[in-house]
Coordinates of C-alpha atoms in Angstrom, one line a residue:
M1 CA 103.3 116.9 162.7
C2 CA 106.7 117.1 162.3
G3 CA 110.0 119.2 160.7
F4 CA 111.8 119.0 157.7
V5 CA 114.9 120.4 156.3
G6 CA 116.5 121.2 152.7
Y7 CA 119.0 122.1 150.5
I8 CA 119.3 122.6 146.5
G9 CA 123.0 122.7 145.5
G10 CA 126.0 120.5 147.0
G11 CA 126.7 117.8 144.6
E12 CA 126.3 113.8 144.7
T13 CA 124.5 111.8 147.0
Q14 CA 127.4 110.4 148.9
T15 CA 127.8 114.0 150.1
M16 CA 124.7 115.2 150.9
A17 CA 124.1 112.5 152.9
P18 CA 126.2 113.5 156.0
V19 CA 125.2 116.9 155.8
L20 CA 121.8 116.2 155.5
H21 CA 121.2 114.2 159.0
S22 CA 123.7 116.6 160.8
M23 CA 120.3 119.4 159.7
A24 CA 118.1 117.2 161.0
D25 CA 119.4 116.1 163.7
R26 CA 119.4 119.3 165.0
I27 CA 115.6 118.9 164.8
R28 CA 115.3 115.8 165.8
H29 CA 112.8 116.9 168.9
R30 CA 110.1 118.2 166.4
G31 CA 109.9 114.5 165.3
P32 CA 111.3 111.9 167.7
D33 CA 109.4 108.6 166.9
D34 CA 110.8 108.2 162.5
A35 CA 113.2 110.1 160.3
D36 CA 113.7 109.2 156.5
Y37 CA 115.2 111.4 153.4
Y38 CA 115.1 111.4 149.6
M39 CA 118.5 112.9 147.7
D40 CA 118.3 112.8 144.1
G41 CA 122.0 114.6 143.3
D42 CA 120.2 118.3 142.6
I43 CA 118.5 118.2 146.0
A44 CA 118.1 116.3 149.7
L45 CA 115.9 116.3 151.8
G46 CA 115.1 115.0 155.5
F47 CA 111.9 114.6 157.3
R48 CA 112.0 114.5 161.0
R49 CA 108.1 112.6 162.5
L50 CA 106.1 113.0 165.0
S51 CA 103.2 110.2 164.2
I52 CA 99.3 111.8 164.5
I53 CA 97.8 110.6 161.8
D54 CA 97.6 106.6 159.7
L55 CA 100.8 106.3 161.9
A56 CA 102.4 103.1 160.4
G57 CA 102.2 104.3 156.7
G58 CA 103.0 108.1 156.4
R59 CA 106.3 108.5 156.7
Q60 CA 107.6 111.0 154.6
P61 CA 109.3 112.2 151.7
I62 CA 106.3 110.7 149.8
L63 CA 106.5 110.3 146.1
N64 CA 103.8 110.7 143.1
E65 CA 102.5 107.7 141.3
D66 CA 105.8 108.1 138.7
K67 CA 107.9 109.4 141.1
S68 CA 108.6 112.6 139.0
K69 CA 107.2 114.6 142.7
V70 CA 108.1 114.8 145.8
L71 CA 106.3 115.7 148.9
M72 CA 107.5 117.4 153.0
F73 CA 105.0 118.6 154.7
N74 CA 104.7 120.4 158.7
G75 CA 100.8 120.3 160.0
E76 CA 97.5 119.2 159.8
I77 CA 94.6 119.2 157.1
Y78 CA 91.4 118.8 159.2
N79 CA 89.0 118.4 155.7
F80 CA 92.1 115.9 154.1
Q81 CA 89.0 113.3 153.7
T82 CA 86.8 115.4 151.6
I83 CA 89.6 116.3 149.1
R84 CA 90.7 113.1 149.3
E85 CA 87.3 112.0 147.2
E86 CA 87.4 114.5 145.0
L87 CA 91.0 113.4 144.0
L88 CA 90.2 109.7 143.9
K89 CA 87.5 110.0 141.4
A90 CA 90.1 112.1 139.6
G91 CA 92.0 109.1 139.3
H92 CA 94.9 110.0 141.5
V93 CA 96.6 106.9 143.1
F94 CA 97.2 106.8 147.2
T95 CA 99.8 105.1 149.0
T96 CA 99.1 106.0 152.4
K97 CA 95.9 107.2 154.2
T98 CA 97.8 109.8 155.8
D99 CA 96.7 114.0 155.2
S100 CA 100.1 114.8 154.0
E101 CA 99.3 112.9 150.7
V102 CA 96.6 115.1 149.7
L103 CA 98.8 118.0 149.5
L104 CA 100.8 116.3 146.6
H105 CA 98.1 114.5 144.3
G106 CA 95.9 117.4 145.2
F107 CA 98.8 120.3 143.8
E108 CA 99.4 117.9 140.4
E109 CA 95.5 118.4 140.0
Y110 CA 94.3 122.3 141.4
G111 CA 98.1 123.7 141.4
T112 CA 98.0 126.9 143.6
D113 CA 94.2 126.4 143.4
L114 CA 94.6 123.8 145.5
L115 CA 95.9 126.0 149.1
N116 CA 92.4 127.9 149.5
K117 CA 90.6 124.5 149.3
L118 CA 92.3 123.4 152.4
R119 CA 91.5 123.8 156.1
G120 CA 94.6 123.5 158.5
M121 CA 97.9 124.1 159.3
F122 CA 100.7 123.8 157.6
A123 CA 103.9 124.1 155.9
F124 CA 105.2 122.1 153.2
I125 CA 106.7 122.3 150.0
I126 CA 107.3 119.5 146.7
W127 CA 110.0 119.1 144.6
D128 CA 109.1 118.1 140.9
K129 CA 112.6 116.0 140.0
N130 CA 111.3 116.3 135.9
T131 CA 111.3 120.7 136.2
K132 CA 113.7 121.1 139.3
T133 CA 111.2 123.2 140.2
L134 CA 110.5 123.8 144.0
F135 CA 106.9 125.0 145.2
G136 CA 106.5 125.4 149.2
A137 CA 103.4 127.5 151.2
R138 CA 102.4 128.5 154.2
D139 CA 98.8 128.2 156.1
F140 CA 96.8 131.6 156.2
F141 CA 97.8 132.7 159.6
G142 CA 101.7 131.4 160.1
I143 CA 100.8 128.9 163.2
K144 CA 104.1 126.5 161.0
P145 CA 106.8 128.4 160.1
F146 CA 108.9 128.3 157.0
Y147 CA 112.5 129.5 156.6
Y148 CA 115.1 129.6 153.8
T149 CA 118.1 131.3 152.8
E150 CA 121.0 131.3 149.7
M151 CA 124.5 130.8 151.0
Q152 CA 127.7 130.2 148.2
G153 CA 125.1 128.6 145.6
T154 CA 123.6 126.4 148.1
F155 CA 119.2 127.3 149.0
M156 CA 118.4 126.2 152.2
F157 CA 115.2 125.7 153.5
G158 CA 113.2 124.6 157.0
S159 CA 110.9 124.3 159.9
E160 CA 113.6 125.7 162.2
I161 CA 116.7 128.1 161.3
K162 CA 119.0 126.1 163.1
S163 CA 119.3 123.3 161.1
F164 CA 121.0 125.7 158.8
V165 CA 123.8 126.0 160.9
D166 CA 125.1 122.2 160.0
H167 CA 125.7 122.7 156.7
P168 CA 129.4 123.7 155.4
H169 CA 127.8 126.7 153.1
F170 CA 125.9 128.4 156.3
K171 CA 127.4 132.1 156.9
K172 CA 126.7 132.3 160.6
E173 CA 126.2 136.8 161.4
L174 CA 123.6 138.4 163.5
N175 CA 121.3 140.5 161.4
E176 CA 121.9 143.7 163.4
R177 CA 119.1 145.6 162.0
A178 CA 116.6 142.7 163.3
L179 CA 118.2 143.9 167.0
E180 CA 116.7 146.9 166.5
G181 CA 113.8 146.2 165.3
Y182 CA 113.2 143.6 168.0
L183 CA 113.7 146.8 170.6
S184 CA 110.3 147.8 169.7
F185 CA 108.2 144.9 169.4
Q186 CA 110.1 142.0 171.8
Y187 CA 110.3 140.1 168.8
S188 CA 111.5 139.9 165.2
P189 CA 109.0 141.8 163.0
G190 CA 108.5 140.9 159.3
Y191 CA 110.4 138.8 156.3
E192 CA 114.1 139.0 157.6
T193 CA 115.5 137.2 161.1
F194 CA 118.2 137.7 163.7
F195 CA 120.3 135.4 161.1
K196 CA 121.7 137.6 158.2
G197 CA 120.4 136.3 154.7
V198 CA 117.9 134.2 156.4
Y199 CA 114.2 135.1 156.2
K200 CA 110.6 133.5 156.6
L201 CA 107.7 132.9 154.6
P202 CA 105.0 134.9 155.0
P203 CA 102.1 133.9 156.4
A204 CA 99.5 133.2 153.3
H205 CA 102.0 133.1 151.0
Y206 CA 103.5 130.4 148.4
F207 CA 106.7 130.4 146.2
F208 CA 108.4 128.9 143.4
Y209 CA 111.8 128.2 143.2
K210 CA 114.2 127.3 140.1
D211 CA 117.4 127.9 138.8
G212 CA 118.4 130.2 141.4
K213 CA 115.3 132.3 141.6
M214 CA 112.2 133.2 143.8
D215 CA 109.4 134.0 143.0
I216 CA 106.8 134.5 145.9
Q217 CA 103.3 135.7 146.3
R218 CA 100.3 136.0 148.4
Y219 CA 97.1 133.4 148.0
W220 CA 95.1 134.6 151.0
I221 CA 93.9 137.7 153.6
P222 CA 91.2 138.2 156.0
E223 CA 89.1 141.1 154.4
F224 CA 86.6 143.1 157.2
N225 CA 83.5 143.7 156.0
A226 CA 80.9 144.4 159.2
E227 CA 77.5 143.1 159.0
E228 CA 75.4 145.3 160.9
D229 CA 71.9 144.3 159.9
K230 CA 72.3 141.2 162.5
P231 CA 71.0 141.2 166.6
L232 CA 73.7 139.7 168.9
E233 CA 71.6 136.4 169.3
Y234 CA 72.7 135.9 165.4
W235 CA 76.6 136.2 166.4
V236 CA 76.2 134.4 169.3
D237 CA 74.4 131.1 167.7
E238 CA 77.0 131.7 164.8
I239 CA 79.8 131.7 167.2
E240 CA 79.5 128.9 169.2
K241 CA 78.1 126.7 165.4
T242 CA 81.3 127.6 163.5
F243 CA 83.0 126.9 167.5
D244 CA 81.6 123.8 167.4
N245 CA 83.1 122.7 164.1
S246 CA 86.2 123.9 163.9
V247 CA 87.0 121.6 168.0
E248 CA 85.7 118.9 165.8
A249 CA 87.9 119.2 162.9
H250 CA 90.6 119.8 165.0
K251 CA 90.2 116.5 167.0
I252 CA 90.8 114.8 164.0
A253 CA 94.1 112.1 164.8
D254 CA 95.0 108.6 165.4
V255 CA 96.0 109.3 168.8
E256 CA 95.1 111.0 171.8
V257 CA 93.8 114.6 172.0
G258 CA 93.8 116.9 175.3
S259 CA 93.3 120.6 175.8
F260 CA 95.4 123.0 177.9
L261 CA 93.3 125.7 180.3
S262 CA 94.0 128.6 182.0
S263 CA 91.5 130.5 184.1
G264 CA 90.6 132.6 180.9
V265 CA 88.2 132.6 178.6
D266 CA 89.9 131.2 175.7
S267 CA 91.3 127.9 176.6
S268 CA 88.2 127.8 178.6
Y269 CA 85.9 127.4 176.2
V270 CA 88.4 125.2 173.6
A271 CA 88.5 122.4 177.3
C272 CA 84.7 122.9 177.3
S273 CA 83.7 122.5 173.9
A274 CA 86.6 119.6 173.0
D275 CA 84.9 116.8 175.5
V276 CA 88.7 116.1 175.9
D277 CA 89.7 113.0 179.4
K278 CA 92.9 115.6 179.9
T279 CA 93.8 119.1 180.7
F280 CA 96.9 120.5 181.2
T281 CA 98.0 124.0 183.3
V282 CA 100.9 125.5 184.8
G283 CA 101.3 128.7 187.4
F284 CA 103.8 130.4 189.5
D285 CA 104.0 130.6 193.6
N286 CA 104.4 134.0 194.0
G287 CA 100.6 134.4 194.9
S288 CA 97.1 134.1 193.1
K289 CA 98.2 137.0 190.5
Y290 CA 100.4 134.9 189.0
N291 CA 98.6 131.4 189.6
E292 CA 95.6 130.3 187.9
I293 CA 95.7 126.6 188.8
S294 CA 92.8 126.9 191.0
Y295 CA 90.6 128.3 188.7
A296 CA 91.6 125.4 186.2
K297 CA 91.4 122.8 188.6
E298 CA 87.6 124.2 189.4
L299 CA 85.9 124.4 185.9
S300 CA 87.8 120.8 185.5
E301 CA 85.6 119.6 187.9
M302 CA 82.9 120.9 186.9
I303 CA 83.0 119.7 183.0
P304 CA 84.1 117.3 184.0
V305 CA 88.0 116.4 182.9
K306 CA 91.2 115.4 184.4
N307 CA 93.6 118.8 185.1
Y308 CA 97.0 118.0 185.1
S309 CA 98.9 121.0 186.7
K310 CA 102.3 121.7 187.6
T311 CA 104.0 124.7 189.5
I312 CA 106.8 126.7 188.3
T313 CA 109.8 127.2 190.2
P314 CA 112.2 130.9 189.9
E315 CA 114.8 128.1 189.7
E316 CA 113.5 126.0 186.9
F317 CA 112.3 129.4 185.3
W318 CA 115.9 130.9 185.1
G319 CA 117.4 127.8 184.7
N320 CA 115.5 126.7 181.8
F321 CA 116.2 130.0 179.6
G322 CA 118.8 129.5 177.7
K323 CA 117.5 126.5 176.0
I324 CA 114.3 128.1 175.8
Q325 CA 115.8 130.8 173.3
Y326 CA 117.4 128.1 171.9
H327 CA 114.6 126.3 170.7
M328 CA 112.8 129.5 169.8
D329 CA 115.3 129.5 167.7
E330 CA 115.1 134.1 167.8
P331 CA 115.2 135.7 170.8
L332 CA 111.4 136.3 172.2
A333 CA 110.9 138.6 175.1
D334 CA 107.3 137.5 176.0
P335 CA 108.1 136.0 179.6
S336 CA 104.8 133.8 178.7
A337 CA 106.7 131.8 176.5
V338 CA 108.6 129.9 179.1
A339 CA 104.8 129.6 180.9
L340 CA 104.1 127.6 177.6
Y341 CA 107.5 125.6 177.3
F342 CA 106.1 124.4 180.8
V343 CA 102.5 123.8 179.9
C344 CA 103.7 122.1 176.4
N345 CA 106.4 119.7 179.3
T346 CA 104.1 118.6 181.5
A347 CA 101.4 117.5 178.9
S348 CA 104.0 115.6 176.6
Q349 CA 105.0 113.2 179.0
Y350 CA 100.6 112.6 178.6
L351 CA 100.0 112.4 174.9
K352 CA 100.8 113.6 171.6
V353 CA 98.4 116.6 171.0
V354 CA 97.1 119.7 172.5
M355 CA 94.7 121.6 171.9
S356 CA 95.1 125.7 172.9
G357 CA 93.6 128.7 172.7
E358 CA 95.6 131.1 170.1
G359 CA 94.1 133.4 167.9
A360 CA 90.8 134.5 169.7
D361 CA 91.7 137.8 170.6
E362 CA 93.1 139.1 167.6
I363 CA 90.1 137.7 165.7
F364 CA 87.5 138.4 167.9
G365 CA 89.0 141.4 169.3
G366 CA 89.5 140.2 173.4
Y367 CA 92.9 142.5 173.7
N368 CA 92.1 145.2 176.4
I369 CA 94.0 147.6 174.8
Y370 CA 91.6 147.3 171.6
K371 CA 89.1 150.0 174.4
E372 CA 92.0 152.8 174.1
P373 CA 90.1 154.2 170.8
L374 CA 86.8 153.9 172.5
A375 CA 87.7 156.4 175.9
V376 CA 86.7 159.6 176.0
P377 CA 85.7 159.9 172.0
A378 CA 84.8 163.7 172.9
Y379 CA 88.6 164.5 173.1
D380 CA 89.3 162.9 169.4
K381 CA 87.3 166.3 168.6
I382 CA 90.1 168.3 169.8
P383 CA 91.7 169.1 166.5
F384 CA 94.8 167.0 166.3
P385 CA 97.6 169.2 166.0
I386 CA 96.0 170.6 169.9
R387 CA 96.0 167.2 171.2
R388 CA 100.0 166.5 170.2
F389 CA 101.0 169.3 171.5
I390 CA 99.2 168.2 175.1
G391 CA 101.1 164.7 174.5
K392 CA 104.6 166.5 174.1
V393 CA 103.7 168.7 177.2
A394 CA 102.5 165.0 179.2
S395 CA 105.4 163.2 178.6
H396 CA 107.6 165.2 180.6
L397 CA 105.1 164.8 183.9
P398 CA 105.7 161.7 186.2
R399 CA 104.1 158.1 183.8
K400 CA 100.3 157.8 185.6
S401 CA 97.3 156.3 184.0
G402 CA 96.2 159.9 183.3
V403 CA 99.9 161.5 181.6
N404 CA 99.6 158.0 179.7
F405 CA 96.2 159.3 178.1
L406 CA 97.2 162.4 177.0
I407 CA 100.1 161.1 176.0
R408 CA 99.3 158.1 173.0
R409 CA 96.3 160.3 171.8
G410 CA 98.1 162.6 171.0
M411 CA 100.0 160.3 168.8
R412 CA 98.0 159.3 165.7
L413 CA 97.2 155.2 166.1
E414 CA 99.5 154.3 163.4
D415 CA 102.4 155.7 165.1
R416 CA 101.3 154.6 168.6
F417 CA 100.3 151.1 167.7
I418 CA 102.3 148.3 166.4
G419 CA 101.2 145.6 168.4
N420 CA 101.0 143.9 171.8
A421 CA 104.3 145.5 173.1
Y422 CA 106.1 148.7 172.2
M423 CA 109.2 148.2 174.7
F424 CA 111.2 150.7 172.9
N425 CA 110.4 154.2 170.8
E426 CA 112.9 154.2 167.9
A427 CA 114.5 157.6 170.2
D428 CA 115.4 155.6 172.7
R429 CA 116.8 152.2 171.4
K430 CA 118.4 154.3 169.3
K431 CA 120.2 155.8 172.4
L432 CA 120.7 152.5 174.0
L433 CA 122.6 150.8 170.8
K434 CA 126.4 151.3 170.2
I435 CA 125.5 149.7 166.8
K436 CA 124.5 151.4 164.1
T437 CA 121.5 150.2 161.7
D438 CA 118.9 151.3 158.6
A439 CA 116.3 149.3 160.1
P440 CA 112.7 150.8 159.5
S441 CA 110.8 152.7 162.3
P442 CA 108.6 150.9 164.2
A443 CA 105.7 152.7 162.0
E444 CA 107.5 152.0 159.1
V445 CA 107.2 148.2 159.6
V446 CA 103.4 147.9 160.3
K447 CA 102.8 150.6 157.9
P448 CA 101.4 147.8 154.9
F449 CA 98.9 146.4 157.6
Y450 CA 97.7 150.2 158.2
D451 CA 97.6 150.5 154.6
R452 CA 95.3 148.0 153.6
V453 CA 92.5 148.6 156.3
K454 CA 92.9 152.5 156.6
D455 CA 88.6 152.7 155.6
K456 CA 88.4 150.8 159.3
D457 CA 87.2 152.1 162.4
P458 CA 90.5 152.3 164.1
V459 CA 90.1 148.9 166.8
T460 CA 89.4 147.0 163.3
K461 CA 93.0 147.9 162.3
M462 CA 94.7 147.5 166.0
Q463 CA 92.8 143.7 164.7
F464 CA 94.7 144.0 161.4
V465 CA 98.1 144.3 162.7
D466 CA 97.5 142.1 164.8
L467 CA 96.7 139.3 162.7
N468 CA 99.9 140.0 160.9
A469 CA 102.4 141.1 163.3
W470 CA 101.7 140.4 167.0
M471 CA 99.9 136.8 166.3
V472 CA 102.4 135.7 163.5
G473 CA 105.6 137.4 165.4
D474 CA 104.9 136.3 169.4
I475 CA 102.1 134.5 170.1
L476 CA 102.4 131.7 167.2
L477 CA 105.7 131.5 167.1
K478 CA 106.1 130.1 170.8
A479 CA 103.0 128.2 170.4
D480 CA 105.0 126.2 167.9
K481 CA 108.8 126.5 169.1
M482 CA 107.5 125.6 172.6
S483 CA 105.1 122.6 171.6
M484 CA 108.0 121.5 169.5
A485 CA 111.0 121.6 171.5
N486 CA 108.6 119.0 174.3
S487 CA 107.7 116.9 170.6
L488 CA 104.1 117.7 171.3
E489 CA 101.6 119.0 168.3
L490 CA 99.8 121.9 169.1
R491 CA 96.1 122.6 167.6
V492 CA 94.7 126.0 167.8
P493 CA 91.3 125.9 166.6
F494 CA 90.9 129.6 166.6
L495 CA 92.2 130.2 163.8
D496 CA 90.0 128.1 161.2
K497 CA 89.2 129.8 157.9
E498 CA 85.7 129.5 158.7
I499 CA 86.3 130.9 161.9
M500 CA 87.8 133.8 160.4
A501 CA 85.3 134.3 157.8
L502 CA 82.7 134.3 160.1
A503 CA 84.3 137.0 163.0
Q504 CA 85.4 139.7 160.1
R505 CA 81.5 140.1 159.1
I506 CA 81.1 140.5 163.1
P507 CA 80.5 144.4 163.8
L508 CA 82.7 146.8 166.3
K509 CA 80.0 146.9 169.0
Y510 CA 79.8 143.0 169.5
R511 CA 83.5 142.6 169.3
V512 CA 85.2 145.4 171.6
N513 CA 83.1 147.6 173.6
A514 CA 82.2 149.5 176.9
E515 CA 81.0 146.3 179.1
N516 CA 84.1 143.9 177.5
T517 CA 86.2 142.6 175.0
K518 CA 85.2 139.5 172.3
F519 CA 81.5 140.7 173.1
A520 CA 79.9 138.7 171.6
M521 CA 82.7 135.1 172.0
R522 CA 81.9 135.6 175.6
K523 CA 78.1 134.9 175.2
A524 CA 78.9 132.6 173.3
A525 CA 81.1 130.8 175.5
L526 CA 78.8 131.9 178.6
R527 CA 76.5 128.7 177.6
R528 CA 79.4 126.2 178.4
M529 CA 81.2 127.7 181.7
P530 CA 80.0 130.4 184.3
E531 CA 80.1 133.8 183.8
K532 CA 83.5 133.6 186.3
W533 CA 85.4 132.1 183.3
A534 CA 83.6 133.5 180.4
G535 CA 82.7 137.2 181.5
K536 CA 86.8 137.1 183.3
K537 CA 89.4 140.7 181.6
K538 CA 92.4 139.6 179.7
L539 CA 95.3 138.8 181.9
G540 CA 97.5 137.3 179.5
F541 CA 99.9 135.0 181.3
P542 CA 100.9 136.6 184.5
V543 CA 104.8 135.7 184.9
P544 CA 106.4 137.6 188.4
T545 CA 109.7 138.7 186.3
R546 CA 109.0 142.3 187.8
V547 CA 109.0 140.4 191.6
W548 CA 112.1 138.8 190.5
L549 CA 113.8 141.2 189.1
K550 CA 114.1 143.0 192.4
E551 CA 115.5 139.8 194.1
D552 CA 119.3 140.3 194.3
K553 CA 119.4 136.7 193.1
Y554 CA 117.9 137.7 190.1
Y555 CA 119.3 141.3 189.6
N556 CA 122.7 139.7 189.7
I557 CA 122.2 136.8 187.1
V558 CA 120.6 140.0 184.7
K559 CA 123.4 142.4 185.9
E560 CA 126.1 140.1 184.9
K561 CA 124.4 140.5 181.0
F562 CA 124.0 143.5 181.3
T563 CA 128.5 144.8 181.5
G564 CA 129.3 141.4 179.8
E565 CA 131.5 141.3 176.6
V566 CA 128.4 140.8 174.2
A567 CA 126.1 143.5 175.9
Q568 CA 129.5 145.9 175.8
K569 CA 129.4 145.2 171.6
Y570 CA 126.1 145.7 170.7
F571 CA 124.4 148.3 173.9
H572 CA 125.8 151.2 175.9
T573 CA 126.2 148.9 179.4
D574 CA 125.2 151.8 181.4
K575 CA 122.1 152.9 180.2
L576 CA 121.6 148.6 180.1
V577 CA 122.6 149.0 184.0
K578 CA 120.6 152.2 184.7
L579 CA 116.9 150.9 183.7
L580 CA 118.1 147.3 185.6
D581 CA 118.9 149.8 188.7
D582 CA 115.8 152.4 188.5
H583 CA 113.4 149.5 188.1
K584 CA 115.3 147.2 191.6
N585 CA 115.1 151.0 192.8
G586 CA 111.1 151.5 192.2
K587 CA 112.0 154.5 190.2
A588 CA 109.9 153.0 187.7
D589 CA 108.6 149.5 186.4
N590 CA 111.4 148.5 184.0
S591 CA 110.8 144.6 183.9
R592 CA 109.4 144.3 180.5
R593 CA 112.2 146.5 179.1
V594 CA 115.2 144.8 181.1
W595 CA 113.5 141.4 179.9
T596 CA 113.8 141.7 176.4
V597 CA 117.8 143.0 176.6
Y598 CA 118.3 140.1 178.4
T599 CA 116.9 137.5 175.9
F600 CA 118.2 138.7 173.8
L601 CA 122.1 138.7 175.2
V602 CA 121.0 135.3 176.6
W603 CA 119.7 133.9 173.3
Y604 CA 123.1 135.3 171.5
D605 CA 124.9 133.3 173.3
Q606 CA 122.7 129.8 172.9
F607 CA 123.5 130.5 168.9
F608 CA 127.3 132.2 168.9
N609 CA 128.9 130.1 171.3
D610 CA 129.7 126.7 169.6
E611 CA 130.3 125.2 172.8
I612 CA 126.8 125.5 173.7
L613 CA 125.2 125.5 170.6
N614 CA 127.0 121.7 169.4
S615 CA 126.0 120.5 173.6
Y616 CA 121.9 120.8 171.7
V617 CA 122.6 117.9 168.9
E618 CA 121.3 114.9 169.6
K619 CA 121.6 112.0 167.2
S620 CA 119.7 109.4 165.4
D621 CA 119.7 106.5 164.2
A622 CA 117.1 106.8 161.5
K623 CA 117.0 104.9 158.3
T624 CA 117.9 106.4 154.1
A625 CA 115.4 106.3 151.8

């Protein structure tokens, strides 16, 4: 586990070295144990290492036998021993015992076919010195990040955008299109980022870069094909067997592995299955609604396993928010990211690797909103034009559950569902913004995903959209960035291609039904834990922002941002203040929309105020190879 950075172009080694070191220093948190570098006049590669496997011999960059190819890799390959044996039989010579080196020799042997042999999380590059070609790939689900840009004749790439700001050819400029899209999604959707000209390599894609040209291809995509002829018990047995296998694979390490534990079924199932010694939990001191520590401690005593917990104070939450947005690279308005930062920080004081429950909801059908298309099915028999008219009339009424039902069911699924967050619709975000952009509508962003599953049922469509948008842009972004901010490796055993291969065969009735979400998975979890945890309704991670925003102290903090210079540049500030005031006065629950704008403004300071930006750099004393 680590972070890497590199660039093509820029001249001789002596001029590359100081720039490369500065770029790598910027992401030291991803790998505080070690650093190393490779430069050959054409390319500069910098690596920061968090030592997990082959502690003594696993330094990167790694070269092949004739030193014609160089690898840098962030992630873990859980089936590397099997692939390694195949490569040894084929005559490849290994110099380490790492999973990393399997990628280098595997690419030599199999080319791009290597990718579908892998089981794990990864972002990696291989430089071919002879052909001057760069190959790179990102894992199936997008667990590990990969960013790239080309500016002033220099091609830059790496694990975090922030490393680019230390390159003299990098032009730091806000991508206003991303800001408009973010106001709807609460994260930056699609391939663009908040920095103009900087892009994300999408999950399950690889690329070749040569002579200034980049060719990107997709190598894998999940396919939902339900098998209706098998009983519930069959699926429960298969989930239990496949999940146990995944957990066992995800425990491979030369250091101790722990587990996160909340009150929900996902992390509880991981903790109950993993046979770890330590679990970690956080909560807030705002009553039981915002604190899951008692649930976690109770289950920990039953397993039994040691539980370490932390109660996050409001001062800690607000005081660390700027640093958290810096580590995120792009603004993410999901308040649970702050809680994740603190649970990662707590775990990092005891070990280097933890397992967590991300991905279960998207794969097995866990979000409460997935039940929406199944509610009152008779209403869908009313012709759509009539439902649309009723919805438009209802939109002028006070928002209550019945009214919301009429509004939402008066819209097509493709228009009303863009993922688990929908902050500002297209009209509202344009009214809020001073700037004009050509950002696509929310529906346009998710249309390619709907098009891939146009013959599926509504719930499967929603899952597919979340797998490709929400999970990548929110869930996995914060999982990687918050863990790496604390030099902690986070492993996600639900996001395993073998589990996906199983889950995409499960009929809808065993994923989502009137009784519960994640129906079959919960039945499997029930074999490991009581109903109190296995059947618990999906909550997400409750954070008391809506409460704090009504308190003068935090209201004033946000109002200062909403009327500040940056806000005045991009927003109609009177509309921002009205959102905030209406929330404080109890006229509407605007907490999530207020938080979305506030998050952007805080993030902007971290990257566009040079004094703040430069305060984060930690110098390293690493050797040059």
